[in-house]
XYZ file of C-alpha atoms in Angstrom:
592
model
C 0.010 -0.013 -0.008
C 1.263 3.490 -0.681
C 0.475 4.401 2.869
C 2.794 1.683 4.155
C 5.667 2.102 1.715
C 6.230 5.451 0.129
C 9.533 7.214 -0.654
C 10.093 9.144 2.547
C 12.876 9.833 5.015
C 15.436 7.332 6.093
C 14.580 8.388 9.588
C 11.070 7.039 9.212
C 10.932 4.561 6.334
C 13.387 1.690 6.461
C 12.133 -1.178 8.588
C 11.869 -4.924 8.376
C 9.082 -7.082 9.569
C 7.917 -9.939 11.765
C 10.411 -12.766 11.828
C 8.856 -15.792 10.184
C 10.813 -18.126 12.410
C 14.437 -18.801 13.331
C 16.718 -19.106 10.362
C 19.127 -22.056 10.621
C 22.439 -21.083 9.163
C 24.218 -24.273 10.099
C 25.285 -25.901 6.794
C 22.623 -28.517 5.996
C 23.837 -31.579 4.170
C 20.869 -31.354 1.784
C 21.796 -28.003 0.222
C 20.903 -28.105 -3.439
C 22.107 -25.778 -6.193
C 18.918 -26.678 -8.022
C 16.883 -25.525 -5.004
C 18.675 -22.170 -5.078
C 17.975 -21.827 -8.789
C 14.318 -22.709 -8.306
C 14.066 -20.182 -5.497
C 15.581 -17.512 -7.752
C 12.591 -17.981 -10.095
C 10.239 -17.683 -7.110
C 11.864 -14.388 -6.095
C 11.579 -13.021 -9.596
C 7.893 -13.894 -9.721
C 7.298 -12.472 -6.279
C 8.965 -9.160 -7.080
C 7.065 -8.843 -10.362
C 3.827 -9.382 -8.483
C 4.881 -6.920 -5.779
C 5.572 -4.141 -8.305
C 2.073 -4.599 -9.746
C 0.443 -4.792 -6.326
C 2.281 -1.799 -4.876
C 3.499 0.800 -7.437
C 4.779 3.063 -4.637
C 7.055 0.344 -3.243
C 8.258 -0.167 -6.845
C 8.991 3.566 -7.147
C 10.911 3.569 -3.877
C 13.046 0.796 -5.302
C 13.611 2.745 -8.500
C 11.023 1.108 -10.832
C 8.628 3.577 -12.402
C 6.743 1.398 -14.936
C 3.439 1.891 -13.034
C 4.178 5.340 -11.585
C 1.064 6.695 -13.307
C -1.122 4.608 -10.987
C -2.176 6.065 -7.676
C -3.448 3.287 -5.435
C -6.398 4.398 -3.283
C -6.164 4.018 0.495
C -9.562 2.259 0.621
C -10.693 -1.072 2.050
C -10.787 -2.725 -1.314
C -7.067 -1.925 -1.796
C -6.264 -3.182 1.676
C -8.215 -6.371 1.117
C -6.380 -6.926 -2.152
C -3.050 -6.440 -0.354
C -3.962 -8.928 2.341
C -4.979 -11.451 -0.353
C -1.613 -10.822 -2.036
C 0.175 -11.413 1.275
C -1.719 -14.606 2.013
C -1.120 -15.975 -1.449
C 2.652 -15.498 -1.182
C 2.795 -16.701 2.360
C 1.221 -19.930 1.113
C 3.583 -20.205 -1.849
C 6.755 -19.537 0.150
C 5.531 -21.792 2.915
C 5.823 -24.752 0.537
C 9.595 -24.177 0.130
C 12.059 -26.341 2.051
C 14.439 -23.795 3.555
C 16.916 -26.511 4.584
C 17.680 -27.201 0.947
C 18.679 -23.621 0.323
C 22.089 -22.064 0.872
C 22.460 -19.772 3.875
C 22.189 -16.584 1.849
C 19.002 -17.835 0.143
C 17.585 -18.926 3.472
C 17.887 -15.348 4.700
C 16.250 -14.040 1.505
C 13.355 -16.395 2.073
C 13.068 -15.297 5.743
C 13.073 -11.610 4.715
C 10.312 -12.135 2.175
C 8.188 -13.845 4.791
C 9.087 -11.146 7.324
C 7.796 -8.580 4.900
C 4.596 -10.513 4.219
C 3.883 -11.228 7.907
C 4.713 -7.716 8.856
C 2.502 -6.153 6.186
C -0.391 -8.296 7.398
C 0.227 -7.190 11.013
C 0.320 -3.527 10.036
C -2.927 -3.752 8.002
C -4.929 -5.953 10.356
C -3.543 -5.126 13.850
C -1.766 -1.744 13.857
C -4.223 -0.172 11.393
C -2.458 3.174 11.338
C -4.457 4.239 8.274
C -7.423 4.756 10.604
C -5.830 7.026 13.255
C -2.886 8.723 11.501
C -4.159 11.116 8.847
C -0.646 12.198 7.906
C -0.211 8.791 6.218
C -2.443 10.061 3.470
C -0.464 12.517 1.401
C 0.199 12.504 -2.355
C 3.282 14.739 -2.176
C 6.050 12.134 -1.881
C 5.154 10.156 -4.982
C 4.732 13.297 -7.168
C 8.017 14.682 -5.882
C 9.736 11.412 -6.826
C 8.258 11.393 -10.337
C 9.210 15.048 -11.007
C 12.728 14.823 -9.563
C 13.931 11.360 -10.620
C 15.448 11.058 -14.054
C 13.812 7.779 -14.965
C 12.639 9.270 -18.278
C 12.808 12.573 -20.194
C 11.096 15.384 -18.301
C 8.245 15.614 -20.818
C 7.405 11.965 -20.274
C 7.607 12.309 -16.509
C 5.140 15.195 -16.720
C 2.678 12.967 -18.640
C 3.072 10.246 -16.012
C 2.305 12.800 -13.306
C -0.730 14.061 -15.240
C -2.135 10.519 -15.414
C -1.541 9.999 -11.726
C -3.151 13.373 -11.004
C -6.554 12.206 -12.185
C -6.937 9.887 -9.195
C -6.151 12.447 -6.516
C -9.776 13.357 -5.677
C -10.654 9.685 -5.283
C -7.483 9.199 -3.168
C -8.478 11.863 -0.642
C -12.123 10.678 -0.617
C -10.852 7.232 0.313
C -8.531 8.708 2.923
C -11.434 10.493 4.605
C -13.501 7.296 4.589
C -10.597 5.347 6.168
C -10.039 7.691 9.116
C -11.672 6.653 12.342
C -10.936 8.245 15.713
C -7.620 9.825 14.764
C -5.187 11.166 17.317
C -5.169 14.967 17.680
C -1.393 15.025 17.249
C -1.365 13.189 13.931
C -4.309 15.213 12.732
C -2.459 18.469 13.328
C 0.643 17.063 11.661
C -1.454 16.061 8.626
C -2.921 19.557 8.336
C 0.544 21.058 8.429
C 2.073 18.652 5.928
C -0.807 18.989 3.488
C 0.685 22.353 2.514
C 3.463 20.283 0.956
C 0.991 18.625 -1.340
C -0.099 22.047 -2.601
C 3.528 23.038 -3.202
C 4.221 19.841 -5.160
C 1.208 20.516 -7.327
C 2.582 23.966 -8.004
C 5.889 22.399 -8.967
C 4.090 20.071 -11.414
C 2.305 23.050 -12.948
C 5.577 24.959 -13.329
C 7.443 21.998 -14.802
C 4.648 21.194 -17.194
C 4.566 24.810 -18.447
C 8.098 24.287 -19.786
C 7.036 21.317 -21.906
C 5.082 21.168 -25.161
C 1.812 19.473 -24.303
C -1.000 18.487 -26.655
C -4.333 20.236 -26.170
C -5.731 17.070 -24.646
C -2.882 16.741 -22.146
C -3.062 20.452 -21.284
C -6.758 20.103 -20.508
C -6.100 17.007 -18.383
C -3.413 18.910 -16.536
C -5.524 22.016 -15.872
C -8.574 20.063 -14.765
C -6.466 17.625 -12.763
C -4.677 20.386 -10.926
C -7.937 22.192 -10.184
C -9.594 19.027 -8.866
C -6.507 17.927 -6.908
C -6.180 21.284 -5.193
C -9.839 21.169 -4.285
C -9.392 17.597 -2.942
C -6.410 18.634 -0.760
C -8.340 21.606 0.475
C -11.363 19.486 1.290
C -9.144 17.014 3.165
C -7.635 19.820 5.233
C -11.105 21.167 5.970
C -12.238 17.681 6.963
C -9.293 17.381 9.357
C -9.825 20.882 10.771
C -13.440 20.027 11.493
C -12.328 16.886 13.301
C -9.807 18.879 15.286
C -12.488 21.253 16.522
C -14.489 18.300 17.878
C -11.676 16.614 19.798
C -12.383 15.990 23.442
C -9.134 15.513 25.390
C -10.923 13.072 27.682
C -12.071 10.740 24.852
C -9.744 11.366 21.907
C -7.458 8.477 20.926
C -4.026 8.716 22.545
C -0.916 8.820 20.362
C 0.599 6.355 22.876
C 0.314 2.905 21.332
C 0.607 0.884 24.571
C 2.701 -2.163 25.548
C 1.065 -4.848 23.342
C 1.262 -2.883 20.106
C 4.672 -1.544 21.076
C 6.188 -5.010 21.522
C 4.477 -6.187 18.357
C 5.870 -3.252 16.333
C 9.270 -3.635 17.925
C 9.365 -7.289 16.815
C 8.179 -6.298 13.373
C 10.522 -3.358 12.768
C 13.673 -3.993 14.759
C 14.209 -7.734 14.565
C 16.488 -7.886 17.561
C 17.203 -10.923 19.753
C 15.983 -8.740 22.640
C 12.477 -7.598 23.438
C 11.593 -3.935 23.606
C 11.662 -3.978 27.370
C 15.090 -5.663 27.438
C 16.424 -3.067 24.997
C 15.029 -0.358 27.238
C 16.811 -1.778 30.254
C 20.072 -2.021 28.293
C 19.690 1.633 27.336
C 19.319 2.661 30.999
C 22.677 0.978 31.729
C 24.281 2.658 28.723
C 23.091 6.071 29.921
C 24.897 5.615 33.222
C 28.069 4.540 31.438
C 27.929 7.623 29.205
C 27.468 9.887 32.197
C 30.526 8.343 33.875
C 32.679 9.022 30.772
C 31.245 12.505 30.331
C 32.064 13.432 33.966
C 35.737 12.529 33.439
C 35.835 14.686 30.268
C 34.083 17.567 32.024
C 36.661 17.460 34.764
C 39.431 17.625 32.151
C 37.812 20.652 30.494
C 36.624 22.489 33.592
C 39.471 24.921 34.070
C 39.714 25.617 30.379
C 36.004 26.386 29.998
C 34.847 27.555 33.437
C 37.990 29.139 34.874
C 37.987 29.554 38.636
C 34.282 28.893 39.003
C 33.548 26.218 41.651
C 32.640 22.805 40.371
C 29.156 21.646 41.426
C 28.937 18.407 43.367
C 26.114 17.191 41.103
C 27.813 15.533 38.111
C 24.974 16.084 35.725
C 24.999 19.817 36.449
C 28.775 19.866 35.998
C 28.616 18.152 32.624
C 25.773 20.410 31.522
C 27.748 23.583 32.371
C 30.750 22.546 30.325
C 28.553 21.520 27.384
C 26.649 24.746 27.570
C 29.880 26.766 27.468
C 31.308 24.784 24.564
C 28.021 25.103 22.658
C 28.609 28.807 22.239
C 30.915 27.833 19.363
C 28.647 27.298 16.353
C 28.109 28.523 12.792
C 25.882 31.455 11.977
C 22.415 30.550 10.681
C 23.266 31.856 7.189
C 26.352 29.610 7.073
C 24.680 26.321 8.062
C 24.168 24.896 4.552
C 27.583 26.093 3.245
C 29.319 24.605 6.265
C 27.612 21.214 5.763
C 28.625 21.211 2.097
C 32.207 22.149 3.009
C 32.564 19.397 5.584
C 31.588 16.487 3.325
C 34.798 16.473 1.245
C 36.787 16.663 4.444
C 35.106 13.481 5.729
C 35.774 11.768 2.421
C 39.426 12.725 2.623
C 39.773 11.392 6.145
C 38.180 8.074 5.285
C 40.457 7.560 2.284
C 43.616 8.531 4.154
C 42.757 6.131 6.992
C 41.437 3.343 4.726
C 38.242 2.832 6.727
C 35.697 1.911 4.039
C 35.393 2.279 0.283
C 33.553 5.355 -1.126
C 31.996 6.009 -4.480
C 32.230 9.724 -5.198
C 30.399 9.322 -8.529
C 27.116 8.931 -6.707
C 25.678 12.476 -6.341
C 24.911 13.792 -2.837
C 22.823 16.956 -2.772
C 22.371 19.045 0.350
C 18.956 20.766 0.190
C 16.167 22.192 2.291
C 13.768 19.547 3.565
C 10.683 19.459 1.291
C 7.694 21.053 3.010
C 5.653 17.884 3.020
C 8.379 16.128 5.070
C 8.925 18.769 7.725
C 7.861 18.562 11.333
C 9.539 15.270 12.365
C 13.326 15.518 12.032
C 15.975 18.226 11.609
C 17.998 16.286 9.044
C 17.548 13.137 6.976
C 18.809 11.247 3.947
C 16.603 10.372 0.962
C 18.397 7.714 -1.006
C 17.669 6.214 -4.469
C 16.269 2.701 -4.831
C 18.300 -0.326 -5.693
C 17.305 -0.255 -9.387
C 18.440 3.367 -9.804
C 21.592 3.516 -7.683
C 23.131 6.411 -9.651
C 20.253 8.817 -8.912
C 20.750 11.721 -6.530
C 20.814 11.184 -2.806
C 19.286 14.089 -0.972
C 20.639 15.259 2.352
C 17.631 17.139 3.686
C 18.115 19.843 6.354
C 15.097 21.743 7.688
C 15.455 25.523 7.217
C 14.828 28.108 9.924
C 11.913 29.682 8.046
C 9.614 31.604 10.363
C 11.396 30.588 13.560
C 12.039 33.165 16.283
C 15.684 34.147 16.959
C 15.719 32.416 20.306
C 14.732 29.074 18.740
C 17.254 29.415 15.962
C 20.036 30.108 18.433
C 18.958 27.118 20.498
C 19.100 24.815 17.429
C 22.507 26.164 16.415
C 23.855 25.544 19.916
C 22.548 21.991 19.745
C 24.318 21.471 16.390
C 27.459 23.260 17.511
C 30.969 23.141 16.032
C 31.559 19.547 17.120
C 28.041 18.103 16.905
C 27.524 19.365 13.325
C 30.528 17.275 12.265
C 29.026 14.201 13.938
C 25.652 14.893 12.286
C 27.352 14.872 8.875
C 29.108 11.612 9.736
C 25.776 10.095 10.681
C 23.656 11.322 7.821
C 26.233 11.268 5.060
C 29.802 9.963 5.206
C 30.423 7.248 6.239
C 26.853 6.957 7.631
C 23.624 6.653 5.699
C 24.903 7.924 2.314
C 27.839 5.458 2.324
C 25.917 2.497 3.764
C 23.100 2.825 1.234
C 25.601 3.002 -1.605
C 26.964 -0.342 -0.500
C 23.450 -1.719 -0.056
C 22.576 -0.871 -3.642
C 25.571 -2.956 -4.758
C 24.398 -6.025 -2.888
C 23.682 -8.990 -5.195
C 20.526 -9.582 -3.166
C 17.669 -7.319 -4.158
C 15.667 -8.719 -1.281
C 18.224 -7.792 1.397
C 18.311 -4.217 0.124
C 14.658 -3.786 -0.709
C 13.405 -4.959 2.691
C 16.056 -3.013 4.567
C 16.134 -3.270 8.354
C 15.813 0.101 10.010
C 17.905 -0.930 13.069
C 20.762 -1.959 10.790
C 20.581 1.262 8.769
C 20.381 3.615 11.780
C 22.699 1.381 13.819
C 25.417 1.675 11.157
C 25.091 5.416 11.088
C 25.504 5.563 14.881
C 28.368 3.050 14.764
C 30.132 5.120 12.111
C 30.237 8.110 14.458
C 32.198 6.139 17.039
C 34.360 4.497 14.453
C 35.422 7.834 13.038
C 36.412 9.214 16.450
C 38.262 5.974 17.250
C 40.278 6.521 14.071
C 41.405 9.886 15.439
C 38.928 12.136 13.606
C 38.541 15.350 15.558
C 42.014 15.128 17.010
C 41.057 12.990 20.023
C 40.334 16.214 21.930
C 38.261 16.040 25.110
C 35.872 18.571 23.532
C 35.174 16.280 20.567
C 34.719 13.214 22.781
C 32.486 15.043 25.197
C 30.251 16.188 22.354
C 30.364 12.680 20.870
C 28.967 11.244 24.101
C 26.367 13.993 24.224
C 25.325 13.030 20.689
C 25.517 9.312 21.405
C 23.185 9.891 24.357
C 20.549 10.797 21.769
C 20.539 7.221 20.511
C 20.504 5.852 24.046
C 17.899 8.281 25.357
C 15.772 7.962 22.227
C 15.185 4.362 23.307
C 14.437 5.324 26.914
C 12.142 8.173 25.896
C 10.211 6.161 23.331
C 9.524 3.274 25.691
C 8.660 5.415 28.639
C 6.326 7.638 26.598
C 4.460 4.938 24.650
C 4.445 2.134 27.263
C 4.979 3.743 30.705
C 3.063 6.989 30.123
C 5.777 9.608 30.564
C 4.336 13.107 30.367
C 5.498 16.044 28.265
C 6.992 17.778 31.297
C 8.795 14.635 32.357
C 10.024 13.973 28.841
C 11.453 17.420 28.301
C 13.060 17.406 31.745
C 14.659 14.051 30.936
C 15.960 15.254 27.562
C 17.409 18.518 28.870
C 18.775 17.331 32.232
C 19.810 13.745 31.370
C 20.561 13.929 27.662
C 21.872 17.515 27.783
C 19.732 18.618 24.864
C 18.743 22.208 24.189
C 15.149 23.427 24.543
C 14.697 23.460 20.728
C 15.895 19.906 20.480
C 13.760 18.656 23.316
C 10.674 20.435 21.953
C 11.287 18.798 18.567
C 11.896 15.393 20.052
C 8.639 15.593 22.005
C 6.807 16.197 18.740
C 8.641 13.348 17.088
C 7.855 10.827 19.848
C 4.182 11.705 19.464
C 4.250 11.200 15.703
C 6.307 7.988 15.656
C 6.752 4.857 17.726
C 9.552 2.302 17.960
C 11.651 3.959 15.226
C 13.502 5.951 17.840
C 14.737 2.704 19.352
C 16.395 1.602 16.085
C 19.488 3.741 16.599
C 20.633 2.217 19.877
C 19.415 -1.268 19.121
C 21.323 -1.561 15.852
C 24.427 0.311 17.133
C 24.816 -1.813 20.238
C 24.519 -5.040 18.227
C 27.064 -3.923 15.577
C 29.602 -2.752 18.157
C 29.175 -5.896 20.227
C 29.692 -8.070 17.110
C 32.786 -6.117 16.036
C 34.358 -6.548 19.475
C 33.569 -10.247 19.403
C 35.320 -10.656 16.063
C 38.338 -8.603 17.217
C 38.697 -10.877 20.238
C 38.382 -14.020 18.162
C 40.643 -12.950 15.267
C 43.279 -11.048 17.159
C 45.988 -9.620 14.876
C 44.120 -11.012 11.823
C 41.222 -8.613 12.367
C 41.144 -5.853 9.761
C 38.741 -2.981 10.346
C 38.138 -2.141 6.697
C 37.588 -5.780 5.826
C 35.003 -5.977 8.595
C 33.207 -2.906 7.295
C 33.228 -4.042 3.674
C 31.935 -7.510 4.470
C 29.329 -6.209 6.914
C 27.987 -3.716 4.344
C 27.960 -6.292 1.515
C 24.782 -7.949 2.790
C 22.543 -4.998 1.895
C 20.454 -3.755 4.829
C 19.679 -7.114 6.363
C 19.087 -7.284 10.114
C 22.275 -7.200 12.155
C 21.600 -10.680 13.544
C 21.332 -12.164 10.068
C 24.518 -10.369 8.924
C 26.340 -11.674 12.018
C 25.328 -15.302 11.284
C 26.318 -15.022 7.617
C 29.692 -13.477 8.421
C 30.456 -16.124 11.088
C 29.467 -18.854 8.631
C 31.669 -17.361 5.899
C 34.549 -17.278 8.377
C 34.345 -21.044 8.728
C 34.798 -21.666 5.027
């Protein structure tokens, strides 16, 4: 369904699904090359059927053959998707996994994960009923207009065809919504402005092409009807908003049962959500211990003769606050990000950490309006079938923000943290990892990418860069690293406490500012994000802790034979499969 899989932010899209069962990677004596070849045919047939069933998933993978089709978010479409899922669960259920090689076993598991997960989302989670922001045409039109899958004139014609279904799309969206949360309703109203701006972009782009009279009429009528449909949808949501009763409106908190189910579906960890939460609490204490030592080192340099407070959290906060005064001016934010990327590339090459492909374009741009309101920065990467398309590094502009909020944001992304952000989002984080994923021989492992692996690698890459000496091993850089790393740790704590344990807004913001050392602007933004999303915030720490734990395990086992770049290259070669699967495959390969 386009509501489940649409080209959106890395921060909110990439996830895998319910594990179909444990995957045995011990070498079975019955492995058959013929079985692998037969399964290859099954995968081809499955993907062909998937592209037809879900044109938006096809687009996110880089296939635009059916981009002119806008699937309606109605019950008929959902029923058809469930029938598709059940059919392929039955077909793949007939396969004997023990006869497949280890790599094919994991592909089979990932297909079934996707199928089981899709079914759970559509029948149990049912977000299409209570999250109106799921229903937005902007992402798909943006992808059509800004992806060079065909000459611009042809892309305009594809968009015009798709445009004709927009009124029916929003009519179906209104019919699907039942008891929405106030928070998601307000987000949908805000993001709907992005749909209007994308329609304006289509009109502008089309004006530069020579259209037939018939196509021009279809464009004009389509735009008029689409704008009306978006306006009607916004009016519908505004009317709902006026009627919300705080005592009876649906809570954005999803509760323990749905939370554990979604954690299993999305994260695919060997731990439960509660166990991961407990691990994060321990990690927070370890970070505070390290940060106190660094704050003591920096105290005289930053605070002079001022007396050190006995409270360690206050002491750390004071040093961070002083260091945060060093940041770029608002007007220099985008130029500074663009300037830092080549420096990161140079460092990685000189220290031979991981291979890079500089031919793949990386474009720093303002976050499109329809994507704003959730994250400050994100990566929007091309699909596996169009690996040479542009990767967009989206950064939300300061438009309309008061000076105090802008200053707060700039202090959060200060001189040191901005460098770590660029490592995370770009090099060697998301941008680099997704380049490697698109080279994977397994379309399945890349297509059904695991969010915990993707975010976990980005968090791991931050630590790996500092371990290599990036930043000069200064106490300032390491203190800010731990502050940043606390985001991943505290994201997990925050998400679980809010959605399962009922943490209030006041408690959440106090936790973020006084335990995670975040600025007011950052804590305000994170409170919005934890209302709009669930479980995704746990992916950073879950994936990172598993990757780091596995690396240290291999270093201990291999001793002097361990090579960091070799570890990175092999780890990234399996696409965006769950960390646990990658670990098993790498350990199995090591026995050959």
